[in-house]
Amino acid sequence: MVRSRLLSRSLVVAACLGLSISAASAQDVIRFGAPLPLTGPLAPEAIKQQQGYDLWAEQANKAGGIAVGGKKYKVEIVYADYQSNTPRAVQTTEQMITQNNVNFLFSPFGSGAAKAASSVSEKYKIPTIAATASSSQVYDQGYKYLFGTFTPNDTLTTPLTKIVTAKAPDVKKVAILARNDLFPLAIAQEMEKSAKAAGLEVAYFEKYAIGTLDHSATLSQIKSLAPQWIFVTGYINDLLLVRKQMADQQIKAPVVSMIAGPAYQEFIDAAGASAENVTSAAWWHPAAQYDGKDIFGTSANYVKLFRDKYKSTPDYAQASASVAGALFQMAIEKAGSLDKDKVRDALAKLDVVTFFGPVKFGPNGQIDSLEPPVFQIQNAKPVVLSPQVIKQGDFKLGVN
Amino acid sequence: MLAAQILINALVLGCLYACIAIGFSLVWGVLNVINLMHGSFIVLGAYLAWGLYRSLHIAPWYALLLAAPLFFAIGYLIQRVILNRVITAPVLVTLTLTFGLDLILNNAMIYYLKADYQKLSLVPPMGSVSLFGVVVPVDRLVATVAALGLTFVLYLILRRLRVGRAIVAVRLDRDAAVLMGVDVNVTYAVAFGLGAALAGCAGVLMALIFPISPLTSTAYLGKAFVVCVLGGLGSVSGALAGGILLALIEGVGSAMIGPAHATTLSFALLIVFLIVRPQGLLGRKGFE
C-alpha cells in the first residue's frame, strides 16, 4: 500500500517535472506550421517544399537558432498532410494555429490552396509566407499578414515573349493549352496578354480538366492550326503527359514553352530527347549569383548546401521554401520579438538581398523586386537565356 | 484531316476504354457486384508492368502472361474468402464492402508505392505511324490489338468453355444452375477472378500509355462505369461499343466545346442513358 502510494507520488512528481521541462523547452522553440500536400497528385511539389524548409531549419539550428533579444530559439517545423485537397488545407491550417500553437505559418502549396488558407491565417493574425503562390489574386485580397516570394505571373511570360519575338520574327501564331487550375490558368492568361501585346495571334486558347489522361483530341486540333509557338501550363505530370502525346502525334513547332515543369530535373530525365529546346521560366535558377545577407549567403553556397544534403541540384520551388524560412528568421531577429504584429511589420519593411535575389514585398505582400530567369533545355541541361546578369546561352529554335 | 485524326484517336482510345471496362462489366453483369476495387486492380497491373520493365527489363506484353494468372488468383481468393459471404445480400452491401476494400488497397498503394506518378518509358520508344497525314502512336496500336485480343479471349471463355457457360447460367438462374450440378461458389470466384485478371491486364496495357499512380484508379473506375452504362452490362460487344462511344464523345466534345468540358459531356450522356435506355446500347434486359 505504502509502496503504491510512493509510486503514485513519484509518478506525479515526475509528470510535473516532465511538464515543466517541456514547458521550458517550448519557450525555447519557435514553431512554424507547414501544411503540405504530402500525398496526392501534388505530392512531388510538396516534397520539394519540405526539403527547402528542412534545409533552412537545419542551417538555422546549426547556427544556434534564431536570436531574439539576446536569446536563441531553435526552429521547429510542424508538418501536416492535407492530401492535395484544398478544403482540407484550410482545415489543417486552422488546426495548426489552434491546436499545434504554431507561431508563424508557411502557406500550403500553390496559389489556389494558399489563397484559401490565407483567410484563416488572416483571421488569427498569423504572419504567413507563401513560398509557391504567384497569382496576383492571392495577394489582392487586402490581407495584412500574407507575404509571397514569387513575383506575379506576367514577370515570367513577358520576358519569354520578348526573347521569342526578338530571336524568331517568323513566329506569328500561338496556341495556349492550360490546366484548369488557379496558377496554370492565370499564367496562361498572362501569356495570352503578353502574346497579344507583342502583336502575336493567339489562334488557340483552351483549358483541360484536372486529372486529364488523354490529350490526343486536343493536340490533334492544335496540330491542325499549325501554330509556331505552343505554350502549355500545368504541373510536372501534366506536362510530361502532354509532351509525350505531342511526340506521339509528331507535333513539331519552332517554339514550345511549358510552365511549370522543365525547371525540374525530373522533367528533363523523364522527357529525355523530347525535352530538348523546350523553353520555360521560373523564379530562381541555380545559376543565379547573388551575394545574400541571409543565413545561406551566396547562391552558390545554397546550391552546395542543398547538394550536400539531398545529392541533387535545387530548383526554384526548393529555393523559394528555403528563402521563406530565411526571411522569417531575418524579420524575427530584426523585430527582436516573437510578437506577431512586430514580426509582420518587420517582414513588410524587409529590403534585403538574399541568395534567392533581392527581396522587397510590395504593398499587397507579394515580392516585387525579383527578375525571374527564362531558360531553355539544351543538351539535357537548363540554360539561362535572361536576365543578362546570369545569362548562360542563346535561344535556339526548333522542338521536334 | 482533323476529323479523320479525331476519329482514329477515338477508335484507338475506345478499345482501351473497353479493355478497362470489360472486367468490371463481367463482375457487375454476372455476379451483380459493383466492384469498386476495379480501378485499383488496373493501377496494380500498371505497377506490375512498370516494376518488371524497370527491374528486369521485361516488356509489358510479356508482363501480361504473369498479370493474368496472378490477378486471377487474387480475384478468386477475394471472392472466396470475403465477398462470397455477402454475395446474396442486396447490392448495396457488396458495394459498401468493395468500397471499404478499395480504401484499404488504395491507401496501401499510396503508402508503399507513394502518390508520385511513375512512367514506363520503353527504350527505344515505339514512335508513331503516319498514313495520309493521320498519325497513330505505335504503343497505342499495340495496346489496342492486345485489348481486342483480351476481349476476344473473354468472349470465347464465356461462349465455348464449360466454366463460361456456368458463369452465365448462375447469373440467369442461380437455383436452376445448382440443380444442374454447377458449384455456385466456385463459379462466382472464377468470374470474379476473370474480372480481376482483365483489370490487371488492362493495367499492364495502360502502363504503356499513361502515367501510373494510385490516384489514377478513380479515373479508371469512372471510365469503366460510363462504358458499362453506355454499352450495357453482361455483354462483351457492349463494352466495346460503350468504350468507342465514350471516346468519340470525349474526342468530338473536346474539339467542339473544349477539352475542359469533355468529361462533363460524357457524364451528362451517362445520365441520359440511365433515364432513356438503362440496359445500354447492347446490354440485355434484366442485366441493368
XYZ file of C-alpha atoms in Angstrom:
688
model
C 0.000 0.000 0.000
C 2.786 2.350 1.114
C 4.808 1.306 -1.857
C 1.976 2.007 -4.275
C 1.365 5.445 -2.689
C 5.062 6.218 -3.018
C 4.993 5.083 -6.598
C 1.960 7.218 -7.440
C 3.521 10.265 -5.741
C 6.773 9.843 -7.580
C 4.811 9.484 -10.802
C 3.016 12.758 -10.083
C 6.349 14.478 -9.331
C 7.868 13.012 -12.491
C 4.863 14.152 -14.524
C 5.146 17.675 -13.105
C 8.858 17.737 -13.856
C 8.168 16.492 -17.349
C 5.606 19.229 -17.836
C 7.939 21.922 -16.590
C 10.753 20.588 -18.797
C 8.505 20.531 -21.834
C 7.158 23.996 -20.951
C 10.720 25.286 -20.703
C 11.712 23.715 -23.981
C 8.530 25.021 -25.641
C 9.659 28.519 -24.707
C 12.963 27.990 -26.491
C 11.414 26.903 -29.706
C 9.761 28.841 -32.500
C 7.171 26.693 -34.243
C 6.455 27.137 -37.919
C 3.416 25.424 -39.385
C 3.703 23.982 -42.879
C 0.537 22.354 -44.246
C 1.623 20.428 -47.352
C 0.043 18.021 -49.883
C 2.443 15.241 -48.921
C 0.223 12.655 -50.602
C -1.969 13.040 -53.666
C -1.237 14.456 -57.092
C 0.713 17.417 -55.724
C 2.995 15.241 -53.581
C 6.119 15.735 -55.758
C 5.836 19.512 -55.318
C 5.184 19.191 -51.582
C 8.295 17.117 -51.067
C 10.345 19.867 -52.745
C 8.905 22.472 -50.392
C 9.579 20.269 -47.394
C 13.199 19.824 -48.478
C 13.585 23.601 -48.725
C 12.116 24.218 -45.252
C 14.146 21.395 -43.692
C 17.407 22.709 -45.125
C 16.698 26.150 -43.692
C 15.687 24.746 -40.285
C 18.843 22.637 -40.187
C 21.069 25.622 -41.022
C 19.280 27.888 -38.572
C 19.588 25.332 -35.759
C 23.226 24.610 -36.636
C 23.908 28.297 -36.097
C 22.327 28.033 -32.638
C 18.832 29.088 -33.666
C 17.080 32.418 -34.186
C 18.315 35.254 -31.958
C 15.520 37.135 -30.238
C 16.509 39.748 -27.642
C 19.796 38.081 -26.708
C 18.269 34.612 -26.535
C 18.498 31.875 -29.167
C 15.398 29.935 -30.166
C 15.514 26.613 -32.025
C 13.412 26.246 -35.156
C 10.739 23.557 -35.245
C 8.635 22.928 -38.333
C 5.283 21.238 -37.839
C 4.160 19.423 -40.989
C 0.692 18.148 -41.774
C -0.512 16.356 -44.898
C -3.667 17.754 -46.488
C -3.650 15.079 -49.215
C -3.804 17.523 -52.157
C -7.289 18.503 -51.037
C -7.728 22.279 -50.770
C -10.626 22.315 -48.250
C -8.522 20.047 -46.058
C -5.618 22.516 -46.402
C -7.813 25.190 -44.847
C -8.840 22.838 -42.011
C -5.214 21.827 -41.413
C -4.108 25.456 -41.267
C -6.702 26.209 -38.615
C -5.703 23.115 -36.637
C -2.063 24.201 -36.703
C -2.973 27.571 -35.240
C -5.491 26.419 -32.652
C -4.072 23.027 -31.637
C -0.382 22.959 -32.572
C 0.105 26.555 -31.396
C 2.420 27.490 -34.230
C 3.980 30.960 -34.049
C 4.191 31.516 -37.798
C 2.999 29.812 -40.958
C 4.106 28.771 -44.392
C 1.219 28.659 -46.865
C 0.015 25.406 -48.451
C 1.299 24.610 -51.966
C 0.292 26.696 -54.969
C -1.885 29.748 -55.464
C -5.269 28.038 -55.011
C -4.616 26.472 -51.611
C -2.569 29.475 -50.417
C -5.453 31.784 -51.203
C -7.986 29.527 -49.474
C -5.863 29.099 -46.339
C -4.912 32.778 -46.135
C -8.385 33.674 -44.857
C -7.687 31.541 -41.758
C -4.195 32.876 -41.055
C -5.509 36.423 -41.530
C -8.351 35.763 -39.088
C -5.878 34.689 -36.387
C -3.336 37.373 -37.438
C -0.531 34.873 -38.005
C 2.279 36.167 -40.258
C 2.405 33.797 -43.221
C 4.788 33.412 -46.141
C 3.577 31.705 -49.318
C 6.574 30.041 -50.951
C 4.790 28.839 -54.071
C 1.957 31.253 -54.873
C 2.379 33.705 -57.723
C -1.135 34.601 -58.872
C -1.995 38.192 -58.001
C -5.498 37.063 -56.913
C -3.844 35.588 -53.791
C -2.461 38.956 -52.738
C -5.230 41.250 -53.929
C -7.472 40.325 -51.006
C -6.213 43.224 -48.898
C -4.697 40.900 -46.270
C -2.042 42.283 -43.935
C -0.384 39.102 -42.701
C 0.303 37.347 -46.019
C 3.568 37.628 -47.941
C 4.794 35.783 -51.041
C 8.185 35.050 -52.583
C 7.009 34.619 -56.192
C 6.588 37.660 -58.437
C 3.342 37.995 -60.453
C 2.836 35.640 -63.381
C 3.432 38.255 -66.094
C 7.043 38.558 -64.933
C 7.532 35.069 -66.405
C 5.624 35.413 -69.665
C 6.697 38.904 -70.731
C 10.492 38.274 -70.797
C 9.846 34.923 -72.522
C 7.755 36.632 -75.211
C 10.409 39.318 -75.689
C 13.105 36.703 -76.305
C 10.953 34.738 -78.756
C 9.817 37.754 -80.770
C 13.351 39.163 -80.882
C 15.033 35.935 -81.964
C 12.242 34.374 -84.032
C 10.389 37.059 -86.004
C 8.648 34.331 -88.064
C 6.677 33.254 -85.013
C 3.244 34.795 -85.501
C 0.715 32.250 -84.255
C 0.471 30.924 -80.683
C -1.559 28.042 -79.253
C -2.118 28.025 -75.488
C -3.290 24.993 -73.522
C -3.823 25.402 -69.782
C -4.673 23.186 -66.841
C -7.965 24.449 -65.423
C -6.443 25.343 -62.075
C -5.690 28.708 -60.449
C -1.942 29.072 -61.113
C -1.645 27.336 -64.510
C -4.715 29.134 -65.825
C -3.546 32.508 -64.508
C -0.169 32.097 -66.144
C -1.809 31.049 -69.430
C -3.958 34.188 -69.309
C -0.819 36.280 -68.757
C 0.766 34.520 -71.707
C -2.232 35.427 -73.833
C -1.851 39.085 -72.782
C 1.926 39.076 -73.368
C 1.486 37.468 -76.812
C -1.228 39.915 -77.875
C 0.826 42.854 -76.594
C 3.714 41.640 -78.750
C 1.444 41.525 -81.817
C 1.144 37.730 -81.994
C -2.065 35.943 -82.931
C -3.447 33.636 -80.233
C -5.001 31.018 -82.524
C -5.994 28.594 -79.765
C -6.696 29.014 -76.076
C -8.252 26.107 -74.211
C -8.324 24.633 -70.744
C -8.070 20.963 -69.862
C -9.636 19.434 -66.773
C -7.502 18.478 -63.772
C -6.680 14.774 -63.989
C -6.990 14.549 -67.790
C -5.112 11.486 -69.017
C -5.685 11.726 -72.739
C -4.901 14.915 -74.638
C -4.871 13.357 -78.107
C -8.005 15.078 -79.448
C -6.857 18.484 -78.177
C -3.386 18.037 -79.610
C -4.791 16.969 -82.992
C -6.727 20.214 -83.075
C -3.650 22.264 -82.184
C -1.659 20.439 -84.869
C -4.286 21.283 -87.494
C -3.830 25.000 -86.707
C -0.052 24.769 -87.279
C 0.999 27.293 -84.610
C 4.646 28.324 -84.488
C 4.564 28.586 -80.702
C 2.863 26.054 -78.432
C 2.532 27.136 -74.811
C 1.300 24.621 -72.232
C 0.783 25.097 -68.487
C 0.188 22.569 -65.746
C 2.193 20.664 -63.203
C 5.048 18.338 -63.992
C 2.913 15.230 -64.559
C 0.514 17.029 -66.901
C 3.360 18.491 -68.891
C 5.187 15.184 -69.245
C 1.980 13.600 -70.475
C 1.274 16.405 -72.966
C 4.871 16.392 -74.221
C 4.794 12.613 -74.766
C 1.462 12.774 -76.587
C 2.782 15.654 -78.720
C 5.715 13.456 -79.764
C 3.277 10.561 -80.402
C 1.346 12.727 -82.849
C 4.539 14.097 -84.410
C 3.656 17.661 -83.463
C 6.586 19.957 -84.110
C 6.895 23.718 -83.670
C 9.680 26.284 -83.753
C 8.916 27.171 -80.127
C 7.406 25.037 -77.373
C 7.159 26.502 -73.866
C 5.950 24.769 -70.738
C 5.328 26.164 -67.257
C 5.952 24.765 -64.654
C 7.855 21.559 -65.285
C 11.057 21.989 -67.251
C 12.651 23.749 -64.273
C 12.671 20.386 -62.519
C 15.403 17.843 -63.241
C 12.705 15.131 -63.149
C 11.099 16.647 -66.237
C 14.362 16.533 -68.188
C 15.065 12.967 -67.038
C 11.570 11.707 -67.860
C 11.038 13.580 -71.152
C 14.505 12.656 -72.490
C 15.155 13.897 -76.028
C 11.697 15.463 -76.290
C 12.691 17.988 -73.592
C 15.297 19.465 -75.950
C 14.777 23.166 -76.746
C 11.645 23.435 -74.601
C 11.620 26.899 -73.064
C 10.332 27.885 -69.663
C 10.692 30.457 -66.946
C 10.908 30.222 -63.180
C 11.524 32.437 -60.187
C 15.021 31.214 -59.470
C 17.777 29.177 -61.064
C 20.896 27.509 -59.626
C 22.947 29.701 -61.989
C 21.879 32.806 -60.029
C 24.776 34.729 -58.499
C 23.512 36.741 -55.583
C 25.533 37.649 -52.527
C 22.865 37.420 -49.875
C 22.653 38.717 -46.320
C 20.563 35.720 -45.236
C 21.735 32.571 -43.466
C 22.695 30.877 -46.752
C 24.846 33.735 -48.058
C 25.639 33.331 -51.735
C 23.502 31.447 -54.253
C 26.486 29.136 -54.860
C 26.671 28.320 -51.148
C 22.949 27.499 -51.135
C 23.395 25.138 -54.089
C 26.347 23.477 -52.337
C 24.485 23.018 -49.037
C 21.478 21.605 -50.885
C 23.614 19.206 -52.912
C 25.425 18.037 -49.790
C 22.134 17.264 -48.067
C 19.990 15.905 -50.886
C 22.547 14.865 -53.567
C 20.625 16.801 -56.210
C 20.521 20.331 -57.611
C 17.914 22.634 -56.091
C 15.226 24.196 -58.258
C 13.091 27.286 -57.710
C 10.483 25.546 -55.535
C 13.052 24.283 -53.040
C 14.936 27.599 -53.062
C 11.747 29.571 -52.513
C 10.838 27.439 -49.479
C 14.334 27.923 -48.033
C 14.253 31.671 -48.596
C 10.813 31.881 -46.974
C 12.345 30.440 -43.805
C 15.391 32.689 -44.053
C 13.121 35.745 -44.433
C 11.167 34.804 -41.313
C 14.475 34.445 -39.483
C 15.640 37.898 -40.562
C 12.302 39.523 -39.749
C 12.101 37.902 -36.281
C 15.671 38.935 -35.478
C 15.010 42.449 -36.723
C 11.803 42.692 -34.708
C 13.689 41.362 -31.657
C 10.436 39.781 -30.576
C 8.070 36.906 -31.245
C 5.140 39.281 -31.199
C 3.117 38.536 -34.315
C 2.403 42.145 -35.203
C 6.029 43.206 -34.777
C 7.235 40.334 -36.972
C 4.575 41.182 -39.535
C 5.794 44.797 -39.641
C 9.424 43.673 -39.929
C 8.501 41.431 -42.889
C 6.669 44.310 -44.563
C 9.733 46.550 -44.179
C 12.317 44.000 -45.409
C 14.531 45.245 -48.202
C 17.372 42.806 -48.455
C 19.443 40.799 -50.922
C 19.271 37.042 -50.378
C 20.695 34.020 -52.191
C 17.296 33.955 -53.970
C 17.668 37.549 -55.159
C 16.638 40.962 -53.882
C 13.597 40.699 -51.606
C 11.197 43.531 -51.002
C 7.472 42.990 -50.566
C 5.044 45.264 -52.372
C 2.078 46.919 -50.630
C -0.052 43.802 -51.209
C 2.582 41.482 -49.694
C 3.808 39.982 -52.956
C 7.503 40.313 -53.742
C 8.167 42.952 -56.396
C 11.950 43.057 -56.563
C 12.880 39.905 -58.492
C 13.651 39.399 -62.160
C 12.817 35.738 -62.830
C 15.104 33.821 -65.214
C 13.962 32.487 -68.598
C 15.678 29.288 -69.662
C 15.740 26.575 -72.316
C 16.630 22.892 -72.131
C 19.760 22.481 -74.252
C 21.746 19.206 -74.260
C 19.631 17.959 -71.346
C 20.542 20.957 -69.181
C 18.577 24.133 -68.402
C 20.449 27.071 -69.936
C 19.532 30.567 -68.706
C 18.622 32.975 -71.535
C 17.784 36.006 -69.416
C 18.260 38.195 -67.366
C 21.572 39.327 -68.788
C 23.461 39.094 -65.462
C 23.059 35.320 -65.255
C 22.732 34.522 -68.969
C 24.365 31.207 -69.926
C 23.498 30.794 -73.616
C 21.452 31.867 -76.645
C 17.889 30.899 -77.573
C 17.580 28.008 -80.065
C 14.640 27.373 -82.402
C 13.000 24.056 -83.227
C 11.244 21.500 -80.995
C 10.668 18.056 -82.507
C -7.964 15.569 -91.977
C -8.685 16.751 -88.419
C -11.952 14.783 -88.429
C -10.123 11.624 -89.568
C -7.497 12.105 -86.864
C -10.121 12.573 -84.151
C -11.989 9.506 -85.398
C -8.860 7.333 -85.341
C -7.895 8.679 -81.907
C -11.366 7.786 -80.641
C -11.309 4.269 -82.110
C -7.950 3.505 -80.543
C -8.832 5.076 -77.214
C -12.261 3.399 -77.296
C -10.691 -0.058 -77.462
C -8.567 0.841 -74.428
C -11.648 2.080 -72.571
C -13.383 -1.188 -73.432
C -10.446 -3.085 -72.023
C -10.662 -1.043 -68.802
C -14.382 -1.727 -68.500
C -14.833 -5.293 -69.602
C -13.802 -6.979 -66.335
C -15.971 -4.526 -64.414
C -18.897 -5.260 -66.697
C -18.441 -9.008 -66.284
C -18.474 -8.849 -62.492
C -21.359 -6.379 -62.341
C -23.440 -8.112 -65.002
C -22.878 -11.687 -63.899
C -22.304 -11.552 -60.133
C -24.384 -8.392 -59.599
C -21.426 -6.981 -57.653
C -20.266 -3.423 -58.344
C -16.565 -3.947 -57.755
C -15.157 -0.594 -56.660
C -11.702 -2.186 -56.415
C -11.583 -2.419 -60.202
C -9.661 0.873 -60.679
C -7.087 -0.142 -58.075
C -6.624 -3.539 -59.764
C -5.867 -1.674 -63.012
C -3.316 0.532 -61.261
C -1.722 -2.514 -59.606
C -1.417 -4.134 -63.045
C 0.289 -0.987 -64.315
C 2.725 -1.053 -61.397
C 3.449 -4.712 -62.140
C 4.374 -3.846 -65.750
C 6.415 -0.839 -64.620
C 8.270 -2.839 -61.962
C 9.068 -5.730 -64.295
C 10.353 -3.402 -67.002
C 12.351 -1.276 -64.597
C 14.000 -4.064 -62.645
C 14.215 -6.964 -65.108
C 13.642 -5.194 -68.431
C 10.665 -7.439 -69.188
C 8.468 -5.827 -71.865
C 4.811 -5.206 -70.946
C 3.441 -7.756 -73.428
C 5.336 -10.489 -71.534
C 4.102 -8.975 -68.274
C 0.569 -9.843 -69.469
C 1.450 -13.527 -69.120
C 2.206 -13.007 -65.439
C -0.538 -10.471 -64.735
C -3.374 -12.723 -65.967
C -2.818 -15.709 -63.604
C -1.650 -13.511 -60.720
C -4.691 -11.243 -60.749
C -6.987 -14.202 -61.382
C -5.655 -15.776 -58.198
C -6.079 -12.533 -56.247
C -9.651 -12.086 -57.501
C -10.510 -15.740 -56.882
C -9.288 -15.532 -53.294
C -11.048 -12.225 -52.551
C -14.313 -13.673 -53.810
C -13.962 -16.991 -51.956
C -12.712 -15.553 -48.669
C -14.554 -12.232 -48.387
C -17.218 -11.425 -50.982
C -18.864 -14.846 -51.061
C -20.074 -14.272 -47.516
C -22.354 -11.474 -48.682
C -22.951 -12.371 -52.315
C -26.669 -12.932 -51.844
C -27.114 -9.721 -49.829
C -28.569 -6.603 -51.502
C -26.246 -4.866 -53.969
C -25.638 -2.005 -51.517
C -23.893 -4.412 -49.118
C -21.421 -5.675 -51.710
C -20.948 -2.118 -52.944
C -20.016 -0.944 -49.450
C -17.759 -3.927 -48.927
C -15.805 -3.372 -52.149
C -15.648 0.346 -51.311
C -14.034 -0.471 -47.973
C -11.650 -2.981 -49.516
C -10.713 -0.414 -52.167
C -9.948 2.185 -49.493
C -7.569 -0.276 -47.842
C -5.974 -1.304 -51.157
C -5.629 2.241 -52.468
C -4.202 3.636 -49.254
C -1.772 0.727 -49.039
C -0.623 1.602 -52.577
C -0.231 5.280 -51.636
C 1.760 4.248 -48.567
C 4.047 1.716 -50.189
C 4.284 2.995 -53.775
C 3.802 6.721 -52.995
C 1.375 9.117 -54.643
C 4.035 10.241 -57.147
C 3.462 9.439 -60.785
C 5.681 6.837 -62.458
C 6.105 6.361 -66.183
C 7.022 3.253 -68.084
C 9.229 4.603 -70.876
C 10.229 1.965 -73.387
C 13.801 2.227 -74.676
C 13.897 2.808 -77.581
C 10.465 4.468 -77.784
C 7.985 2.835 -80.165
C 7.306 6.019 -82.143
C 4.291 6.618 -84.395
C 2.977 5.529 -87.783
C 1.610 8.027 -90.249
C -0.855 7.281 -93.040
C -2.300 10.042 -95.262
C -1.413 12.575 -92.576
C -3.219 10.664 -89.828
C -0.791 9.759 -87.056
C -1.192 6.895 -84.605
C 1.300 6.152 -81.816
C 2.581 2.554 -82.075
C 2.267 1.930 -78.325
C -1.461 2.712 -78.539
C -1.798 0.398 -81.521
C -0.080 -2.430 -79.656
C -2.279 -1.830 -76.609
C -5.384 -1.720 -78.812
C -4.574 -5.034 -80.512
C -3.867 -6.611 -77.128
C -7.096 -5.141 -75.703
C -9.103 -6.587 -78.601
C -7.324 -9.916 -78.091
C -8.266 -9.972 -74.396
C -11.861 -9.107 -75.221
C -11.985 -11.956 -77.743
C -10.492 -14.405 -75.230
C -13.188 -13.485 -72.697
C -15.841 -13.924 -75.368
C -14.521 -17.421 -76.130
C -14.366 -18.343 -72.447
C -17.987 -17.317 -71.882
C -19.269 -18.940 -75.061
C -17.153 -22.043 -75.545
C -15.882 -23.218 -72.179
C -17.975 -25.107 -69.639
C -16.935 -22.708 -66.891
C -18.039 -19.759 -69.012
C -21.444 -21.251 -69.659
C -21.688 -21.961 -65.926
C -20.980 -18.292 -65.182
C -23.812 -17.156 -67.447
C -26.132 -19.862 -66.101
C -25.522 -18.865 -62.491
C -26.344 -15.246 -63.320
C -29.543 -16.144 -65.121
C -30.879 -18.574 -62.541
C -28.761 -19.435 -59.562
C -31.094 -22.146 -58.209
C -31.534 -23.877 -61.556
C -27.760 -23.839 -62.040
C -27.325 -25.586 -58.667
C -29.818 -28.257 -59.731
C -27.785 -28.764 -62.903
C -24.710 -29.553 -60.802
C -22.949 -26.202 -61.010
C -20.825 -25.277 -57.981
C -22.073 -21.729 -57.493
C -19.355 -20.580 -55.104
C -16.573 -21.762 -57.412
C -18.303 -20.225 -60.436
C -18.652 -16.866 -58.725
C -14.996 -16.975 -57.686
C -13.932 -17.834 -61.233
C -15.987 -14.943 -62.625
C -14.534 -12.503 -60.097
C -11.059 -13.884 -60.814
C -11.625 -13.322 -64.545
C -12.729 -9.740 -63.854
C -9.620 -9.110 -61.767
C -7.379 -10.727 -64.393
C -8.856 -8.495 -67.096
C -8.320 -5.441 -64.875
C -4.707 -6.417 -64.189
C -4.066 -6.970 -67.915
C -5.740 -3.653 -68.742
C -3.403 -2.017 -66.242
C -0.377 -3.551 -67.962
C -1.559 -2.065 -71.274
C -2.358 1.335 -69.714
C 1.190 1.488 -68.316
C 2.411 1.686 -71.913
C 0.489 4.913 -72.441
C -0.463 6.718 -69.257
C 1.460 7.701 -66.120
C 0.992 5.401 -63.143
C -0.190 6.479 -59.710
C -2.633 5.055 -57.141
C -4.639 8.245 -57.686
C -5.496 7.353 -61.275
C -7.631 4.450 -60.026
C -10.653 6.745 -59.647
C -10.308 7.945 -63.239
C -10.222 4.339 -64.493
C -13.186 3.366 -62.330
C -15.135 6.380 -63.621
C -14.438 5.393 -67.225
C -15.448 1.795 -66.503
C -18.744 2.983 -65.023
C -19.610 5.160 -68.010
C -18.613 2.491 -70.536
C -20.785 -0.119 -68.759
C -23.820 2.140 -68.696
C -23.362 3.195 -72.323
C -22.605 -0.273 -73.649
C -24.740 -2.387 -71.374
C -23.904 -4.920 -68.688
C -23.051 -8.540 -69.256
C -22.169 -8.008 -72.891
C -18.653 -8.235 -74.317
C -19.593 -6.426 -77.522
C -21.490 -3.855 -75.396
C -18.287 -2.942 -73.554
C -16.531 -2.426 -76.883
C -19.379 -0.304 -78.240
C -19.565 1.694 -74.985
C -15.809 2.305 -74.982
C -15.771 3.584 -78.542
C -18.877 5.724 -77.951
C -17.300 7.303 -74.864
C -14.011 8.027 -76.651
C -15.929 9.530 -79.581
C -17.952 11.782 -77.286
C -14.806 12.907 -75.485
C -12.849 13.481 -78.709
C -15.571 15.290 -80.629
C -16.733 17.127 -77.491
C -13.198 18.286 -76.798
C -12.872 19.651 -80.347
C -16.318 21.262 -80.334
C -16.633 22.751 -76.842
C -13.143 22.495 -75.379
C -11.252 19.782 -73.502
C -12.275 21.157 -70.099
C -15.869 20.067 -70.739
C -15.270 16.654 -72.326
C -15.717 14.759 -69.049
C -18.855 16.718 -68.152
C -20.276 15.836 -71.542
C -19.651 12.123 -71.103
C -21.278 12.103 -67.652
C -24.243 14.070 -68.992
C -24.694 11.368 -71.610
C -24.461 8.731 -68.920
C -27.427 10.314 -67.137
C -29.395 10.437 -70.389
C -28.707 6.732 -70.987
C -29.694 5.824 -67.441
C -33.058 7.501 -67.999
C -33.772 6.569 -71.601
C -32.005 3.244 -72.121
C -30.843 1.769 -68.795
C -29.788 -1.507 -70.419
C -27.253 0.360 -72.569
C -26.554 0.012 -76.276
C -26.106 -3.767 -76.406
C -26.951 -4.895 -72.892
C -29.579 -7.476 -72.181
C -32.777 -6.582 -70.417
C -32.676 -7.653 -66.807
C -28.930 -7.071 -66.508
C -29.215 -3.312 -65.848
